[in-house]
CSV table of C-alpha atoms in Angstrom, one decimal:
chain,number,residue,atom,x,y,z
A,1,UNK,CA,87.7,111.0,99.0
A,2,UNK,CA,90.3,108.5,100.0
A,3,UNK,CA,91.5,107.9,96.6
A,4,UNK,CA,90.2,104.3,96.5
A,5,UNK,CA,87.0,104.3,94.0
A,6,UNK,CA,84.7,101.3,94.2
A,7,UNK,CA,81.4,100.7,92.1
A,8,UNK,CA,78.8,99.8,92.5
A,9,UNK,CA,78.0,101.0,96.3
A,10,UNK,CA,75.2,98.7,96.7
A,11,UNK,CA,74.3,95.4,94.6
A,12,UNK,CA,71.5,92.8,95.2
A,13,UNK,CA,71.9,89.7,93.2
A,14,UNK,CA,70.4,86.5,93.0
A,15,UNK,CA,72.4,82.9,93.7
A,16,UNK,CA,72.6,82.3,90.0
A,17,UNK,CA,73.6,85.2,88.2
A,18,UNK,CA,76.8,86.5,87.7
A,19,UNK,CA,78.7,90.0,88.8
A,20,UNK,CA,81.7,92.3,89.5
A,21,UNK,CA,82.8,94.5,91.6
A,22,UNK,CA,85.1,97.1,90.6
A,23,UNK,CA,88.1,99.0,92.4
A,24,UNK,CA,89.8,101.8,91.3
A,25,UNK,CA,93.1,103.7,93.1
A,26,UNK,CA,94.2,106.7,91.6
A,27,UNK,CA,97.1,106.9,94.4
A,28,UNK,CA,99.7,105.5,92.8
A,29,UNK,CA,99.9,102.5,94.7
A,30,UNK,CA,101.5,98.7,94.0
A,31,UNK,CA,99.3,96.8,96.4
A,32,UNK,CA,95.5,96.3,96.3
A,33,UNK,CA,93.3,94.3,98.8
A,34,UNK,CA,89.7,93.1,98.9
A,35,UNK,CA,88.8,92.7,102.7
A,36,UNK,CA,84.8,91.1,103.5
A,37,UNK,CA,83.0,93.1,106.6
A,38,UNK,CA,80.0,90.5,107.9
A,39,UNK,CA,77.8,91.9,110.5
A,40,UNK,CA,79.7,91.0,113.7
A,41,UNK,CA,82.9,89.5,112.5
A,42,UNK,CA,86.7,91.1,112.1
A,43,UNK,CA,87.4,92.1,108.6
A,44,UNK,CA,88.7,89.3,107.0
A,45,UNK,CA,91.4,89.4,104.2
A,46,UNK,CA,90.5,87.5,101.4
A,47,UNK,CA,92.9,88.8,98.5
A,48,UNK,CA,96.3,90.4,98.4
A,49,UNK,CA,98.3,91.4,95.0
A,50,UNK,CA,101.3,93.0,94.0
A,51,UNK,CA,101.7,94.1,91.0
A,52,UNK,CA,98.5,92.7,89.3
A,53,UNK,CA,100.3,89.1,90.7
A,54,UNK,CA,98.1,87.7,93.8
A,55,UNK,CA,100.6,87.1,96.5
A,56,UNK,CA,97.8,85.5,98.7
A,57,UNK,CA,94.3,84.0,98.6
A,58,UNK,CA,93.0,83.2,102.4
A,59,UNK,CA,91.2,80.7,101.8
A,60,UNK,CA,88.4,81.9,99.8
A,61,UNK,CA,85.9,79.5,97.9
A,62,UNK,CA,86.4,79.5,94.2
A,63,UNK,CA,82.9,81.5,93.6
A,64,UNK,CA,85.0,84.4,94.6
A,65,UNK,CA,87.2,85.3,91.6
A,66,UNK,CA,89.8,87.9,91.3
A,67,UNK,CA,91.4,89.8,88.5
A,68,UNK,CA,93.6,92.2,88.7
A,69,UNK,CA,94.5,93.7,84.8
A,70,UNK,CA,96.9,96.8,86.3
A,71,UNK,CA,98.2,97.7,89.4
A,72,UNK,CA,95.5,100.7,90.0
A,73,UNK,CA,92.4,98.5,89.0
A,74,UNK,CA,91.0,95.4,90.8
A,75,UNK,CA,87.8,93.4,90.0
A,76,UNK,CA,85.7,90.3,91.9
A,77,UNK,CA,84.1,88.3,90.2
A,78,UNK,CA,80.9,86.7,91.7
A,79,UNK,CA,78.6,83.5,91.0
A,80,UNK,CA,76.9,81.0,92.5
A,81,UNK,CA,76.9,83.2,95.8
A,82,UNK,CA,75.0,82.1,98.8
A,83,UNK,CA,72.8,84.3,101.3
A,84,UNK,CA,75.4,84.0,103.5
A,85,UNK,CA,78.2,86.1,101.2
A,86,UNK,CA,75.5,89.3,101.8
A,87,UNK,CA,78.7,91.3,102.9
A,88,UNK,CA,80.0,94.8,102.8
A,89,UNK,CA,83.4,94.2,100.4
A,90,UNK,CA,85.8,96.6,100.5
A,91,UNK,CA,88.9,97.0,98.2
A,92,UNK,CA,92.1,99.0,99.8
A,93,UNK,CA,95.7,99.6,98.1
A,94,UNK,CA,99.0,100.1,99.6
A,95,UNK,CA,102.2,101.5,98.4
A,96,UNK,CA,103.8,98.2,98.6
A,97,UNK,CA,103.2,94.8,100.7
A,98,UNK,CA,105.6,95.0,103.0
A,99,UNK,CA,104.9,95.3,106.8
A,100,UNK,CA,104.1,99.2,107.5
A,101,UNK,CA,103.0,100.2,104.4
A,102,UNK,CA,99.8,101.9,105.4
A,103,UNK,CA,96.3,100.8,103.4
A,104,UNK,CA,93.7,102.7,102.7
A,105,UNK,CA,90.4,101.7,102.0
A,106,UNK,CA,87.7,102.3,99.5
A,107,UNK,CA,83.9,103.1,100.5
A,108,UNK,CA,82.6,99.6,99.7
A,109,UNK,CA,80.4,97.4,97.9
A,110,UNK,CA,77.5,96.3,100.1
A,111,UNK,CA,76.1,93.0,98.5
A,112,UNK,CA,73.3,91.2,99.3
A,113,UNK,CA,72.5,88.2,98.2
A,114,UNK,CA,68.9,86.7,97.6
B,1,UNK,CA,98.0,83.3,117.5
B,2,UNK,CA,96.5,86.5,115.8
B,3,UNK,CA,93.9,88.0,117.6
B,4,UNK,CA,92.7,91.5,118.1
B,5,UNK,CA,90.3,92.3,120.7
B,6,UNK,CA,88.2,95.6,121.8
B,7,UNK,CA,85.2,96.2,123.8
B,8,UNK,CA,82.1,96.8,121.9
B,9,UNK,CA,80.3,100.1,123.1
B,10,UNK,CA,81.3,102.7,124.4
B,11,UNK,CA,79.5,106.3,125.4
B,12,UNK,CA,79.8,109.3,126.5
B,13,UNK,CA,78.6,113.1,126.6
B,14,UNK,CA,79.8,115.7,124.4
B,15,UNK,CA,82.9,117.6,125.8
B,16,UNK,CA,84.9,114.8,127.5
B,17,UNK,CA,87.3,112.2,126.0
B,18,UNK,CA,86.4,108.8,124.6
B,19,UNK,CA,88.9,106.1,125.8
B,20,UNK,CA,89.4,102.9,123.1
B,21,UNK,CA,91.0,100.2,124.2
B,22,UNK,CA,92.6,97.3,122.5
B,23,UNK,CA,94.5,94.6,123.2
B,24,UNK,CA,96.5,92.4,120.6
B,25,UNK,CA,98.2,89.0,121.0
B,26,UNK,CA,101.1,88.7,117.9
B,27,UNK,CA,104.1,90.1,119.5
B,28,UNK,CA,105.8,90.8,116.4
B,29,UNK,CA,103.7,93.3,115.2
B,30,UNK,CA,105.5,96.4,114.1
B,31,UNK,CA,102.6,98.5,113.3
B,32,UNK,CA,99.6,99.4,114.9
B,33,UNK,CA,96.3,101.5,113.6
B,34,UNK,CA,93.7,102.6,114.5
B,35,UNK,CA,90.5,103.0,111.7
B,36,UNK,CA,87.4,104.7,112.0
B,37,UNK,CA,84.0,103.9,110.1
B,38,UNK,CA,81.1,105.9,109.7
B,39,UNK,CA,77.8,104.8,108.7
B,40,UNK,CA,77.6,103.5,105.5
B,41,UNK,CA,81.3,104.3,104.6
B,42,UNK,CA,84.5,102.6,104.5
B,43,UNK,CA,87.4,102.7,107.0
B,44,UNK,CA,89.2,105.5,107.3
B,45,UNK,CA,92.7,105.5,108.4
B,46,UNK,CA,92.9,107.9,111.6
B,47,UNK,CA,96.3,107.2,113.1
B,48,UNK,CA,99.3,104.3,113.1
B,49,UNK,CA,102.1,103.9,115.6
B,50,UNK,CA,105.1,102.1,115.3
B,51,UNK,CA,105.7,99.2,117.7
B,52,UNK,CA,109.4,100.7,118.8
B,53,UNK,CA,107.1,104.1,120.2
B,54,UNK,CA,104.6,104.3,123.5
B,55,UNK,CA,102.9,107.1,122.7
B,56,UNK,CA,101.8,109.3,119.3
B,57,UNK,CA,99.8,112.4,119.3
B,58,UNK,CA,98.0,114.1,116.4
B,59,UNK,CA,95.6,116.9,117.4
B,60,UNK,CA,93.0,115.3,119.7
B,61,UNK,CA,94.5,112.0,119.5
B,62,UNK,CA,96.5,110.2,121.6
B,63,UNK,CA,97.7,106.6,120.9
B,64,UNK,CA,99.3,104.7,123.9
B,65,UNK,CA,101.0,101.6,123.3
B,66,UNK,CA,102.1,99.5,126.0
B,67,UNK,CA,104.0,96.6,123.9
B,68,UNK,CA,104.9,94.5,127.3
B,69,UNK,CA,101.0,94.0,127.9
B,70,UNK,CA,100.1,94.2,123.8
B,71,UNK,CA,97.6,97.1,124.8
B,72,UNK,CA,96.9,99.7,122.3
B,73,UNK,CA,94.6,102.9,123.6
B,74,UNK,CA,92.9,105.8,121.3
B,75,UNK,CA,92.0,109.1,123.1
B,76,UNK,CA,89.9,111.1,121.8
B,77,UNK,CA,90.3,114.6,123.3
B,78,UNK,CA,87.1,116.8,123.4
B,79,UNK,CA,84.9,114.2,121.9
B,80,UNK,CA,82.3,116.0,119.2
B,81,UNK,CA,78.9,114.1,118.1
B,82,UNK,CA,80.6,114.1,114.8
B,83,UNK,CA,83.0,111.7,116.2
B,84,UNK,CA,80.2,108.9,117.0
B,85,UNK,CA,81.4,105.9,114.9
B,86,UNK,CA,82.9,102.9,114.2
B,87,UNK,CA,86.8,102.7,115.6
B,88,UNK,CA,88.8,99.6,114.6
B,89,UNK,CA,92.1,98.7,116.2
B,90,UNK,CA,93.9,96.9,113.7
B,91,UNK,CA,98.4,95.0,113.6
B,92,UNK,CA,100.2,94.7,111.0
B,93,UNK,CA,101.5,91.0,110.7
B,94,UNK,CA,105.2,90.3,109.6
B,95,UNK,CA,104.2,88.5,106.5
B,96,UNK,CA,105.6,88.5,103.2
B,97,UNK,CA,103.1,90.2,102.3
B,98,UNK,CA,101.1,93.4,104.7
B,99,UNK,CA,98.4,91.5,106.5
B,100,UNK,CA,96.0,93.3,109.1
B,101,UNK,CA,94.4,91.7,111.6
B,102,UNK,CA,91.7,93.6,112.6
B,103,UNK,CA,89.3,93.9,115.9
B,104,UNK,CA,85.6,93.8,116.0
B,105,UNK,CA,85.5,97.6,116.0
B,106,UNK,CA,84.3,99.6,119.0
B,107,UNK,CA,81.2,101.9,118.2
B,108,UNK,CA,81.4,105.2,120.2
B,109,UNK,CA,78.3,107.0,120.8
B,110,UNK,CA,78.6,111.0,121.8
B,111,UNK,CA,75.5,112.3,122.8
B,112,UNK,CA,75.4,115.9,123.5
């Protein structure tokens, strides 16, 4: 139990419908991530906030949509996904944003996409 | 640039210790980490050292740091089949923000 919750653990969903993933931290924590994990690549950051305002989107298409309501919940939005965003998401929260403020990660969402 | 690089496989026999190397290119890095990953699970934070230390040890862990050659090393002391997973090296980026930039991960495989 890290204290980062995410639902659902698995989803399959077609290119045209419409989901979210959901990311809970009950650590008390200003700073929430969602990192991708493809098979064979780094983790890549996609979204950063701080204090349910996004301090960075790294260059993710717009099919990937972020809302953050409160600083311990997180949601992404999907649609119009392709095969190719079949990933295993995973949301993560820090104490703040600054450098050295560890992050710990949820369990993930693995998503595939058909 | 920001690159983080770590060999892919590594394995070894119950009882011994399990070397994981990494090596990093953004010298301003002040933090380093080391996550592991088990299968079907999320990363979970095993140990951190600052960039101003060269070495950290926690129990069976021992994290080198040689900042000179940006080369980060995990030792895993007595190495348990329970220990065969996923290890990611991972720096913290001086950002405005906390950025890590992670490796491809290093799977460790202990047979007994």
């Amino acid at each position: 139990e890290t204290g980062v919750t995410q639902t659902p653990r698995h989803l399959v969903m077609g290119m045209t419908n419409k989901k979210s993933l959901k990311c809970e931290q009950h650590l008390g924590h200003n700073a929430m991530y969602w990192y991708k994990q493809s098979a064979k690549k780094p983790l890549e950051l996609m979204f950063v906030y701080s204090l349910e305002e996004r301090v960075e989107n790294n260059s993710v298409p717009s099919r990937f949509s972020p809302e953050c309501p409160n600083s311990s919940h997180l949601f992404l939005h999907l649609h119009t996904l392709q095969p190719e965003d079949s990933a295993l998401y995973l949301c993560a929260s820090s104490p703040q944003t600054g450098s050295g403020n560890t992050i710990y990660f949820g369990e993930g969402s693995w998503l595939t996409v058909v | 640039g920001e690159d983080v690089e770590q060999s892919l496989f590594l394995s070894v026999r119950e009882g011994d210790s399990s070397v994981i190397n990494c090596t990093y290119t953004d010298s301003s890095s002040t933090y380093l980490y080391w996550y592991k990953q088990e299968p079907g699970a999320g990363l979970q934070l095993l140990t951190y050292i600052f960039s101003n230390m060269d070495m950290k040890q926690d129990q069976r862990l021992t994290v080198l740091l040689n900042k000179k050659d940006k080369h980060l090393s995990l030792r895993i002391a007595d190495t348990q089949t329970g220990d065969s997973a996923i290890y990611f090296c991972a720096e913290s980026i001086r950002r405005s923000f906390q950025k890590l930039v992670f490796g491809t991960g290093t799977r460790l495989l202990v047979s007994p």
